[in-house]
Short mmCIF file of C-alpha atoms and ligand atoms in Angstrom, two decimals:
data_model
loop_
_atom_site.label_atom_id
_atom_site.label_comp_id
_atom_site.label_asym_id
_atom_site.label_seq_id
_atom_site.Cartn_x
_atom_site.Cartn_y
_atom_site.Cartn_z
CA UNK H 285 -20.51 -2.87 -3.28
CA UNK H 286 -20.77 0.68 -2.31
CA UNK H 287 -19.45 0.26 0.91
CA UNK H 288 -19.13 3.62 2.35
CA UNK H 289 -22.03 5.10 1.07
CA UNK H 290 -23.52 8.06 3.20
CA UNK H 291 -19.89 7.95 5.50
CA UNK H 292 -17.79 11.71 5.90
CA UNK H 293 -14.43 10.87 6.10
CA UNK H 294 -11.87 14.37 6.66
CA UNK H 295 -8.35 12.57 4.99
CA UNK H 296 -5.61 14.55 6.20
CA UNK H 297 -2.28 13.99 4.68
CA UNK H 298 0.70 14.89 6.70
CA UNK H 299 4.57 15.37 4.83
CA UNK H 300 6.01 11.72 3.45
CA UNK H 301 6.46 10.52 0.43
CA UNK H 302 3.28 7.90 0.81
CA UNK H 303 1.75 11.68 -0.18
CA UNK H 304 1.24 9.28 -3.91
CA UNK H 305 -0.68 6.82 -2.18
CA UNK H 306 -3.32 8.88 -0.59
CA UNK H 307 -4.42 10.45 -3.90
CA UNK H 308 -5.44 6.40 -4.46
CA UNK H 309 -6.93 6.31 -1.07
CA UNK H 310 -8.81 9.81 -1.32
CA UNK H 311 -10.22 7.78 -4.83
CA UNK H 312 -10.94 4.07 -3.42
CA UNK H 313 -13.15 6.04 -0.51
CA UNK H 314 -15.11 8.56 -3.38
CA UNK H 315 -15.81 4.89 -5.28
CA UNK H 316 -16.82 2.85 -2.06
CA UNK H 317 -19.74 6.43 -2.05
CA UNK H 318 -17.74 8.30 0.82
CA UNK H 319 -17.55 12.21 0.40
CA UNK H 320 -14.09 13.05 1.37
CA UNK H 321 -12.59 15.97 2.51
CA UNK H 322 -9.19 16.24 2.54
CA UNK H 323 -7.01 18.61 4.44
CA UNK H 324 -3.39 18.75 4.50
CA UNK H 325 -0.09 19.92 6.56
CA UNK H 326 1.91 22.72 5.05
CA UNK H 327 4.86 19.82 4.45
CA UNK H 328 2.51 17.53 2.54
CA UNK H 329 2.05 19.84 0.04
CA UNK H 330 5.37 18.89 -0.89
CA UNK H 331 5.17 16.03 -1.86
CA UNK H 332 1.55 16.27 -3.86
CA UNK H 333 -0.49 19.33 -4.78
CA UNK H 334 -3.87 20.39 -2.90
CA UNK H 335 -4.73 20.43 -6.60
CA UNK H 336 -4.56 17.06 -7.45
CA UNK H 337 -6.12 15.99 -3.82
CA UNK H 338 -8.98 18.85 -4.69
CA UNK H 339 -9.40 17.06 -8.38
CA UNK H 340 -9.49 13.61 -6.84
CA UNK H 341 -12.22 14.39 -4.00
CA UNK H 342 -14.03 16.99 -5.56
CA UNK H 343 -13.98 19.42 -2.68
CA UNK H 344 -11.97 22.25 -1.86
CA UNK H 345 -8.63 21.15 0.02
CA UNK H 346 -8.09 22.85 3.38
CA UNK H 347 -4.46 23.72 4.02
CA UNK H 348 -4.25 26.79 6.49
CA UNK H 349 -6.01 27.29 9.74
CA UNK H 350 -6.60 30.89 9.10
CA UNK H 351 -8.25 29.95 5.62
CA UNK H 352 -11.09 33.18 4.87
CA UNK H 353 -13.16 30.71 2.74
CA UNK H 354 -14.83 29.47 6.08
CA UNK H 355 -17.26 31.90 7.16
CA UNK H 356 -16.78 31.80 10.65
CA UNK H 357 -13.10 31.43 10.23
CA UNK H 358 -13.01 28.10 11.99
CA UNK H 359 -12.23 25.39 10.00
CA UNK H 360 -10.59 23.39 13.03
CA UNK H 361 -14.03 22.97 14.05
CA UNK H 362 -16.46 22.81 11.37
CA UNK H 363 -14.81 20.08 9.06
CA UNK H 364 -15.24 18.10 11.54
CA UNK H 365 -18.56 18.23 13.33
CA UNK H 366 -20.60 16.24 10.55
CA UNK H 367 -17.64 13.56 9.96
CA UNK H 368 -17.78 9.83 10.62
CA UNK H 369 -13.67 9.20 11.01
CA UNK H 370 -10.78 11.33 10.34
CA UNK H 371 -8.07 9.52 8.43
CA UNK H 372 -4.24 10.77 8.43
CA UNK H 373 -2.73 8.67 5.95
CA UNK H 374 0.35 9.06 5.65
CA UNK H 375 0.77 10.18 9.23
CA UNK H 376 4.74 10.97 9.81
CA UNK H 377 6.82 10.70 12.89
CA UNK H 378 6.06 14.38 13.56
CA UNK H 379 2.35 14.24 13.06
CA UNK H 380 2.44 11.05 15.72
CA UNK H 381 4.38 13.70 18.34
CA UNK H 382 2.16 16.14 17.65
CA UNK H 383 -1.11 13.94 18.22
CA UNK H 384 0.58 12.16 21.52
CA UNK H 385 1.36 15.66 23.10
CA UNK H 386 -2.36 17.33 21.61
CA UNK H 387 -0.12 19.88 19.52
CA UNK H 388 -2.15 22.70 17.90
CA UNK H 389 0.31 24.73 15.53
CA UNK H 390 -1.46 24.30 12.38
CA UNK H 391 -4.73 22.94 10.81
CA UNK H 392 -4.38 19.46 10.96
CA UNK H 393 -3.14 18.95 14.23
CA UNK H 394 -5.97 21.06 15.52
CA UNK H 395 -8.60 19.58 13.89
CA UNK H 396 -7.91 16.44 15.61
CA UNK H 397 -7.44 17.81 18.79
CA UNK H 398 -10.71 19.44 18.34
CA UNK H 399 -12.17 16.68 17.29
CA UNK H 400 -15.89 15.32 18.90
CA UNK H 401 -15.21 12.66 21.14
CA UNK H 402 -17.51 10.61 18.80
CA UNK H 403 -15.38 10.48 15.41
CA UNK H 404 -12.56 8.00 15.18
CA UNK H 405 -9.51 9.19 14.50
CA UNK H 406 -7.14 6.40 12.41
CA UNK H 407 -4.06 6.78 11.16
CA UNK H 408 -1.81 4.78 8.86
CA UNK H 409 2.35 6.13 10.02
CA UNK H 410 4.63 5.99 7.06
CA UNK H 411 8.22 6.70 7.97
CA UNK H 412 12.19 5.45 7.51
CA UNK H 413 12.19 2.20 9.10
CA UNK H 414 14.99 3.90 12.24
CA UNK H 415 11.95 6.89 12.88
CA UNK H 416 9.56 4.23 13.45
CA UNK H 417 11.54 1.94 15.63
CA UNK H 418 13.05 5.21 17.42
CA UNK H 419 12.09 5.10 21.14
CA UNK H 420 10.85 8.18 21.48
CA UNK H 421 8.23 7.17 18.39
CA UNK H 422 7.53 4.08 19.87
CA UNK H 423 6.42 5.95 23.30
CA UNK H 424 4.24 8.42 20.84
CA UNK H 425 2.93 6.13 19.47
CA UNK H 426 1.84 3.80 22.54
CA UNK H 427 0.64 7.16 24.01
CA UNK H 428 -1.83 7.09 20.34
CA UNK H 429 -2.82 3.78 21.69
CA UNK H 430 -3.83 4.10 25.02
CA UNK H 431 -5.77 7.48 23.75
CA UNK H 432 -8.05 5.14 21.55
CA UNK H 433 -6.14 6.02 17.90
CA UNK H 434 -6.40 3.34 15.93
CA UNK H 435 -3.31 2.77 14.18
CA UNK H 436 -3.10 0.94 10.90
CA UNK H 437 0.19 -0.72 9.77
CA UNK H 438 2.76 0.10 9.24
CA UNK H 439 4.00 -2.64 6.64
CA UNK H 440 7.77 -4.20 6.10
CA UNK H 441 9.37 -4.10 3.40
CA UNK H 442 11.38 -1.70 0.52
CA UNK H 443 11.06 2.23 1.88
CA UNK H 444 11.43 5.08 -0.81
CA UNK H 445 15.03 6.40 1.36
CA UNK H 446 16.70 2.68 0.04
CA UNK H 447 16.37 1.17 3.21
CA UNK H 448 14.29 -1.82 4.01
CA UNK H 449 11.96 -2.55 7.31
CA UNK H 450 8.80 -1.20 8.93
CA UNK H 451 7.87 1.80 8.17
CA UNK H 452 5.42 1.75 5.28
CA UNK H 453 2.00 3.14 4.90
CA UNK H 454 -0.11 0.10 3.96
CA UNK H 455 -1.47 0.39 0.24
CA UNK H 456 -4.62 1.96 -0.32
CA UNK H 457 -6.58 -0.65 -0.89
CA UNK H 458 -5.73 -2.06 2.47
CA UNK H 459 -6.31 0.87 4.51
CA UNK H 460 -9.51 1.10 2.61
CA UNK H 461 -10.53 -2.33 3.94
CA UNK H 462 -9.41 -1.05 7.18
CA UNK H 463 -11.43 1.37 7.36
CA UNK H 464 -14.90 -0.30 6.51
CA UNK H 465 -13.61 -2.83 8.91
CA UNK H 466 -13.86 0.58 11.91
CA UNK H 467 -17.17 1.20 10.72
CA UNK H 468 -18.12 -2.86 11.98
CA UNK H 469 -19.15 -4.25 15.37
CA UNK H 470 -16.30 -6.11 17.04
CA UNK H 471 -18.39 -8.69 18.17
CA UNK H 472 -15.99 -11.15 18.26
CA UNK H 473 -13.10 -9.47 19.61
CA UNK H 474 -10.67 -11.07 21.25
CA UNK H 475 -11.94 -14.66 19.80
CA UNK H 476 -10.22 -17.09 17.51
CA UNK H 477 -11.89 -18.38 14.36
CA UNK H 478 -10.90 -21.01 11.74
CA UNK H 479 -12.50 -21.21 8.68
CA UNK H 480 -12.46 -23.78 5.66
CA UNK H 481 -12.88 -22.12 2.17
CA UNK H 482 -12.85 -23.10 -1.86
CA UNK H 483 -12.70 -25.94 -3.41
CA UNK H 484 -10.32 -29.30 -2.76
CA UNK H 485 -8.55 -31.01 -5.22
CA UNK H 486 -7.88 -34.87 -5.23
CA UNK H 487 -5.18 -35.57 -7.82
CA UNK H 488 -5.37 -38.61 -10.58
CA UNK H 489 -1.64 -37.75 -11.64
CA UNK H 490 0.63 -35.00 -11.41
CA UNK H 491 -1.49 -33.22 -14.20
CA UNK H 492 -5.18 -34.13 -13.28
CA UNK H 493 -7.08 -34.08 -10.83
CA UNK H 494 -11.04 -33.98 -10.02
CA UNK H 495 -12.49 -30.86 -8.23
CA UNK H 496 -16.02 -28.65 -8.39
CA UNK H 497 -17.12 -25.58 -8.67
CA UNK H 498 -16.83 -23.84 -5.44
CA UNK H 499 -15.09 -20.39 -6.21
CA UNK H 500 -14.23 -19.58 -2.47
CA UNK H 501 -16.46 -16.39 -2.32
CA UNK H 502 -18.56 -17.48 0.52
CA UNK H 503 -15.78 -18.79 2.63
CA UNK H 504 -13.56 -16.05 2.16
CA UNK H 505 -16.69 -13.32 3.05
CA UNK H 506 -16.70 -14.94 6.19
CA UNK H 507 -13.40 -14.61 7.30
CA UNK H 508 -13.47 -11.00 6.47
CA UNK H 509 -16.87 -10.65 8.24
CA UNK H 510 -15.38 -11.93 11.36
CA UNK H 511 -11.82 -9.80 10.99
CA UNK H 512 -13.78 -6.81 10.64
CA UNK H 513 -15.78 -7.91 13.97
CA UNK H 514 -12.03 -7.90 15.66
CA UNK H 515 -11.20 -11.83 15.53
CA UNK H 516 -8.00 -13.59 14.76
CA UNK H 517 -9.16 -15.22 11.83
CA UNK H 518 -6.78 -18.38 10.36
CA UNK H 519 -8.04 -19.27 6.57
CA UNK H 520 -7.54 -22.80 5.44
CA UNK H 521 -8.52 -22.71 1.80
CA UNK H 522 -8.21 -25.13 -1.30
CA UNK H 523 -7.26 -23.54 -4.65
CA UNK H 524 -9.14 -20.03 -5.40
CA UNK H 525 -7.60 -16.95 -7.51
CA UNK H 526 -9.22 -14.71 -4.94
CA UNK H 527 -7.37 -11.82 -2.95
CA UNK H 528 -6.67 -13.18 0.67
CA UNK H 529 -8.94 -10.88 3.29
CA UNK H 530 -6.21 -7.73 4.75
CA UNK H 531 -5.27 -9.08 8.17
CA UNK H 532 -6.46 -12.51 7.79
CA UNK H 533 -4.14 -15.46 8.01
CA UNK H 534 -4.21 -17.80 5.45
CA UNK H 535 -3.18 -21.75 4.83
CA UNK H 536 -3.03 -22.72 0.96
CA UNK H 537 -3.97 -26.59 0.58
CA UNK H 538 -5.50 -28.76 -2.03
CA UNK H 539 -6.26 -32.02 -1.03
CA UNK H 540 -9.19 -32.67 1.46
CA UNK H 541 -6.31 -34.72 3.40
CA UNK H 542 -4.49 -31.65 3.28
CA UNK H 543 -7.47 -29.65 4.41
CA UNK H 544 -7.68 -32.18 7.40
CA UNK H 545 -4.52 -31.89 8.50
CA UNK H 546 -4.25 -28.07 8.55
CA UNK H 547 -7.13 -28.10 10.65
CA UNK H 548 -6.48 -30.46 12.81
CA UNK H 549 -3.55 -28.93 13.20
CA UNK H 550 -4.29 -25.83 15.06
CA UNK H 551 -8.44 -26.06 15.65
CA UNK H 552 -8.05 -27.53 19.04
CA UNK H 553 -6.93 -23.16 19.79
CA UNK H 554 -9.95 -22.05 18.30
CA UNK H 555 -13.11 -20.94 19.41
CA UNK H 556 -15.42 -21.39 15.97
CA UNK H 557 -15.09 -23.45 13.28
CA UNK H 558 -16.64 -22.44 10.62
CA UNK H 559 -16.58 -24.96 7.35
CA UNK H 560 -17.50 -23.24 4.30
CA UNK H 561 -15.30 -25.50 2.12
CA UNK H 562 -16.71 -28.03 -0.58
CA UNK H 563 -14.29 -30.67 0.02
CA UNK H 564 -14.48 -33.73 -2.63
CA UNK H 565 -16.16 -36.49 -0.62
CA UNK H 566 -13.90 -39.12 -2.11
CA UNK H 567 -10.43 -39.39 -3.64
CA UNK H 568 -8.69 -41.27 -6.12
CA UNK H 569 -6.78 -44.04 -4.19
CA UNK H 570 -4.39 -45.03 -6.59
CA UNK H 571 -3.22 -42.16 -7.97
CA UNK H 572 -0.40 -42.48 -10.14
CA UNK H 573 3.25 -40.57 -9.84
CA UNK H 574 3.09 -40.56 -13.41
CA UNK H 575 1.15 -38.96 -15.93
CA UNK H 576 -1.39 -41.63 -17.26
CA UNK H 577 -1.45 -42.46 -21.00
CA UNK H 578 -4.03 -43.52 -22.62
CA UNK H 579 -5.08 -47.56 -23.58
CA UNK H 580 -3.97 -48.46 -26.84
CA UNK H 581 -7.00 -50.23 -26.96
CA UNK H 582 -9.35 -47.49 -25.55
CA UNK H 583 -10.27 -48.63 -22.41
CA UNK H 584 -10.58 -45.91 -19.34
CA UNK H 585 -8.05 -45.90 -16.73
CA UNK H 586 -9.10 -48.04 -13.41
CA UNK H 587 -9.66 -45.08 -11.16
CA UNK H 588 -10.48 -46.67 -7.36
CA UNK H 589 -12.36 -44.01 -4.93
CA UNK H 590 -11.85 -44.47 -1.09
CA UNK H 591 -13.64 -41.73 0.99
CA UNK H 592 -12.37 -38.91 2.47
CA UNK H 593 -12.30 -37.91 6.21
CA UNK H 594 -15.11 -35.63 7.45
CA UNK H 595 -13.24 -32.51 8.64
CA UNK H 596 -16.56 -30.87 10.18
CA UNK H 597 -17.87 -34.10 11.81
CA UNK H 598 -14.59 -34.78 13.35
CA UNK H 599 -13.76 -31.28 14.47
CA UNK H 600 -17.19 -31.42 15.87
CA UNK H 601 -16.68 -34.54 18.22
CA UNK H 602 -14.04 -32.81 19.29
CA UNK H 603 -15.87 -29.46 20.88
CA UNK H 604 -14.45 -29.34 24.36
CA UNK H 605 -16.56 -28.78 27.72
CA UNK H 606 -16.44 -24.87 27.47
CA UNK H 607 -18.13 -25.24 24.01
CA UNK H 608 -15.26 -24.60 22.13
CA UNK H 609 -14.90 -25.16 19.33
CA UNK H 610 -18.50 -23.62 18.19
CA UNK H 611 -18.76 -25.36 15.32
CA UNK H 612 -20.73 -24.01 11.62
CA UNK H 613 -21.49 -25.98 8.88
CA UNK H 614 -22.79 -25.25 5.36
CA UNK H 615 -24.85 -27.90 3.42
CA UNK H 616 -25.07 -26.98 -0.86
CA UNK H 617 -28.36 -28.79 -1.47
CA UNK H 618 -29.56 -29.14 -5.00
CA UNK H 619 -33.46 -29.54 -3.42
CA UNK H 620 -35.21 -29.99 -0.56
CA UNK H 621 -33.17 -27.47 1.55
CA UNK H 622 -35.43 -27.28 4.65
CA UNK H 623 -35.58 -31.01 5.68
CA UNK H 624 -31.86 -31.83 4.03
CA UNK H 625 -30.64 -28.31 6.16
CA UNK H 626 -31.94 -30.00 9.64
CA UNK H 627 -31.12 -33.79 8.85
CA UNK H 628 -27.37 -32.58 8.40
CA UNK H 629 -26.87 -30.46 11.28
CA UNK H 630 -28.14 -33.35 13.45
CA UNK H 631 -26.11 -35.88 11.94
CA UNK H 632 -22.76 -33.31 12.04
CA UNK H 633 -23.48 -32.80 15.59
CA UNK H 634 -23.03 -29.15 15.29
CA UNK H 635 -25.03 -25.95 17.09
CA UNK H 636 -25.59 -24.09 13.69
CA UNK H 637 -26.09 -24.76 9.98
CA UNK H 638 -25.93 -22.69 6.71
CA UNK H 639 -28.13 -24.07 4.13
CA UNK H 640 -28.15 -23.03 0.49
CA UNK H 641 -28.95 -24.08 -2.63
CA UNK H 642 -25.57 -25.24 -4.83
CA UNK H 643 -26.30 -24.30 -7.77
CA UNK H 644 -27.74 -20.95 -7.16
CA UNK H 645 -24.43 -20.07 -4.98
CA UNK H 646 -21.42 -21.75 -6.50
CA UNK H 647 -19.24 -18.30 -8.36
CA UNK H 648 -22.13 -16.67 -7.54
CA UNK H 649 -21.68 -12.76 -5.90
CA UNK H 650 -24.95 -13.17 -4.05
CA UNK H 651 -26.86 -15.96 -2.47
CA UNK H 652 -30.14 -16.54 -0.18
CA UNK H 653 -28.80 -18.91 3.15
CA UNK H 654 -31.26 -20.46 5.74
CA UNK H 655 -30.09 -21.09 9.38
CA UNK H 656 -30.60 -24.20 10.65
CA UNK H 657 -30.25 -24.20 14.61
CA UNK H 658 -31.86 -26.13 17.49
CA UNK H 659 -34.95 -24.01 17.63
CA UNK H 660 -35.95 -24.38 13.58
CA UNK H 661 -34.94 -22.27 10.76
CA UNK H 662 -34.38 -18.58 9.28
CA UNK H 663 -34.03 -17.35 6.02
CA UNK H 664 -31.70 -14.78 5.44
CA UNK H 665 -32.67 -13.15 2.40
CA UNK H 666 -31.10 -12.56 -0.90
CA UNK H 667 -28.25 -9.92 -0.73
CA UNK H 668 -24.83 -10.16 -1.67
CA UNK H 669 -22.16 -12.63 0.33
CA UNK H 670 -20.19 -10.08 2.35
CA UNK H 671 -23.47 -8.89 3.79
CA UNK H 672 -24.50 -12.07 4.41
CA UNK H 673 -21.22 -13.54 5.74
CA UNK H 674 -21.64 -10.32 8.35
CA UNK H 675 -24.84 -11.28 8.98
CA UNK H 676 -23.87 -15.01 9.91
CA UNK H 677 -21.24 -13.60 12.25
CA UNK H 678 -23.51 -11.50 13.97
CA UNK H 679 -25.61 -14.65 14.16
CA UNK H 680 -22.64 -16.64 15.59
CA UNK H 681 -21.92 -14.16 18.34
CA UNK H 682 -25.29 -14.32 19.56
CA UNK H 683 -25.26 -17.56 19.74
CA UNK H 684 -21.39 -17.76 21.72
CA UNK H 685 -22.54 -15.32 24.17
CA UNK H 686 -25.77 -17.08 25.20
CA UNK H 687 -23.94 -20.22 25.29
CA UNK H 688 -23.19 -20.23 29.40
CA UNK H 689 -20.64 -22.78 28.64
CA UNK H 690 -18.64 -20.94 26.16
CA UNK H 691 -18.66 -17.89 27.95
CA UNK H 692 -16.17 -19.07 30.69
O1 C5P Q 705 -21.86 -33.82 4.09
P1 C5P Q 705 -21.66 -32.58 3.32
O2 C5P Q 705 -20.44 -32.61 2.44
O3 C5P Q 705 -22.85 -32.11 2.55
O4 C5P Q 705 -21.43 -31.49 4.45
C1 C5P Q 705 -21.11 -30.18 4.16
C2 C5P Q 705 -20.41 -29.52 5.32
O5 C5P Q 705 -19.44 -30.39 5.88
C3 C5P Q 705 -19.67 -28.30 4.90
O6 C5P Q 705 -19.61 -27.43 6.02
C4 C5P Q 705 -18.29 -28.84 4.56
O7 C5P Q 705 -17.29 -27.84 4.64
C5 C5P Q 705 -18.12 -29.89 5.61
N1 C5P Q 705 -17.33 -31.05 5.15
C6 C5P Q 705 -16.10 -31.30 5.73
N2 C5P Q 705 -15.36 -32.38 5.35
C7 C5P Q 705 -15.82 -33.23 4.41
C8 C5P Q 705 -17.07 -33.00 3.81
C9 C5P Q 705 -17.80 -31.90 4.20
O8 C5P Q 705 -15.67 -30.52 6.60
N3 C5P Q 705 -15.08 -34.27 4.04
#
């Protein structure tokens, strides 16, 4: 998904050795369709040549304030009048000073104060662990904060100078999910949401077990959709090889006992539940420690199924007087999706149900869901799941906010 097509983004790069890193970044925005330009301080140059930065974005790097090659001479102002963010990644413990105290000494720093009160400024600090827990940078950068800078990271962990903490710049392919998360609606800011994804796995023995073919790409669209609209999202998902959503907690279970347990666990906190998971409707009741051999005489093993708890239902009979939580279902139907779709979300008990069609969805990168509320139905049509999963939180918000309950 091209997901920055049509978006200006100015990357400056400030001195640090995460210099290496933004050549990735500049590249993961000109793939997601951004045009990039990229301007840099005099001390990132450095650490990576305007060259390789020019090479990378395809534009002309900007370096100096008093560069000739903008006709007007005023590149503090023009590079950024057509821009939809400004990105300083890395942004050192000087470049923070600079921005908290509105320093103009060189191109960089004016360009953001120059700025149009419109375009985002976001910046991702990469420093020695002691710079960034240094008083004097945490005031800076609190001072970013209460100016509306958006401040991504840093991360803990091994620094470059030997030393381990906070301090480093998130990778590149974080920041670029941070960034296409800015460009969102935060439409549930401020809210928590739980969210069941994948597939669950009921063991036979320690080496079998009996699972389908959910791949998790639904349920873990959604809990980036509703990150990116500024919730605290908490992930409870069976077993999936896909990459967990940047900012998103997540639970690893297999069983749909499991499942149950994590949720129950914590859902009573939340304010939607959203169950996206295919859990197996029964399990295998005696399951056996052992790995089972086979009968000498060729008979199948004596596999007894006992059902497994409804998460959704019982999370549902649960909603409290202020509405919380708001509860989502999905329902995989092989046929029949309009009258199955409104049958289930009456006999869940819940506000709002996702329909599809299993087969056409399960590994699937794109789907066609219908809506299934108390006023009838909506088809959302065909597209792929993240745009989909945005559209259902947008959906979901609606909903919250003209619920009178929920909203006190
Ligand atoms: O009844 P059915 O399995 O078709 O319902 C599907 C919905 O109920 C999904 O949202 C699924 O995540 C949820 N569910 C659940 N616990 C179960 C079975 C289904 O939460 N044991």
């Amino acid at each position: 998904m091209m997901e920055l097509t049509g978006k200006k983004i100015v990357l400056g790069l400030s001195g640090g050795v995460a210099c290496y890193k933004a050549a990735e970044l500049c590249r993961a925005f000109t793939k997601a369709g951004a045009s990039v330009q990229v301007v840099m301080t005099e001390a990132a140059t450095h650490f990576i040549t305007a060259v390789t930065m020019q090479a990378l974005s395809g534009r002309q790097v900007y370096t100096d304030q008093w560069d000739p090659r903008v006709s007007n001479n005023m590149a503090h102002i023009d590079v950024t009048r057509d821009a939809d963010a400004i990105v300083v990644a890395p942004c050192s413990t000087d470049f923070i000073r600079k921005l908290a105290h509105g320093a103009c000494d060189d191109l960089l720093s004016t360009m953001c104060v120059a700025r149009p009160r419109h375009v985002p400024l976001l910046i991702a600090p990469a420093m020695n662990v002691e710079m960034w827990q240094n008083p004097a940078t945490q005031r800076n950068v609190q001072q970013l904060r209460d100016d509306g800078i958006t401040i991504f990271g840093p991360a803990a962990g091994d620094q470059a100078c030997g030393e381990v903490g906070l301090g480093r710049m998130l990778e590149p392919e974080q920041l670029l999910e941070e960034v296409i998360a800015s460009f969102q609606q935060k439409v549930l800011a401020g809210k928590r949401i739980m969210i069941t994804a994948g597939p669950t796995f009921e063991p036979i023995d320690p080496v079998r077990g009996i699972t389908n073919l959910s791949s998790g790409k639904m349920g873990y669209a959604v809990a980036r959709a509703a990150r990116e609209a500024g919730a605290e999202v908490t992930l409870v998902s069976g077993p999936v090889t896909l990459p967990v959503p940047f900012g998103v907690q997540r639970i690893n279970v297999q069983s749909a006992q499991q499942m149950f347990d994590a949720v129950m666990a914590d859902v009573d906190h939340q304010h939607i539940f959203i169950a996206v998971a295919a859990v197996a409707d029964w399990r295998i009741a005696n399951a056996s420690e052992q790995k089972l051999k086979k009968n000498p005489d060729g008979t199948a093993p004596d596999l007894k199924f006992e059902q497994n708890p409804d998460i959704l239902a019982t999370v549902a009979a649960r909603t409290n007087l202020a509405g919380h939580p708001y509860c989502v279902g999905f329902a995989a139907e092989s046929e029949n999706l309009v009258k199955f779709g409104a049958d289930k979300r009456e006999k869940k008990g819940i506000p709002l149900l996702v329909g599809n069609i299993g087969h056409h969805t399960f590994g699937q990168d794109d789907n066609t869901i219908i809506l299934f509320d108390e006023n009838g139905h909506t088809i959302l049509p065909r597209a792929d799941k993240l745009t989909l999963a945005r559209q259902l939180i947008s959906e979901i918000s609606k909903r919250i906010s003209q619920h009178s309950l929920f909203a006190k």
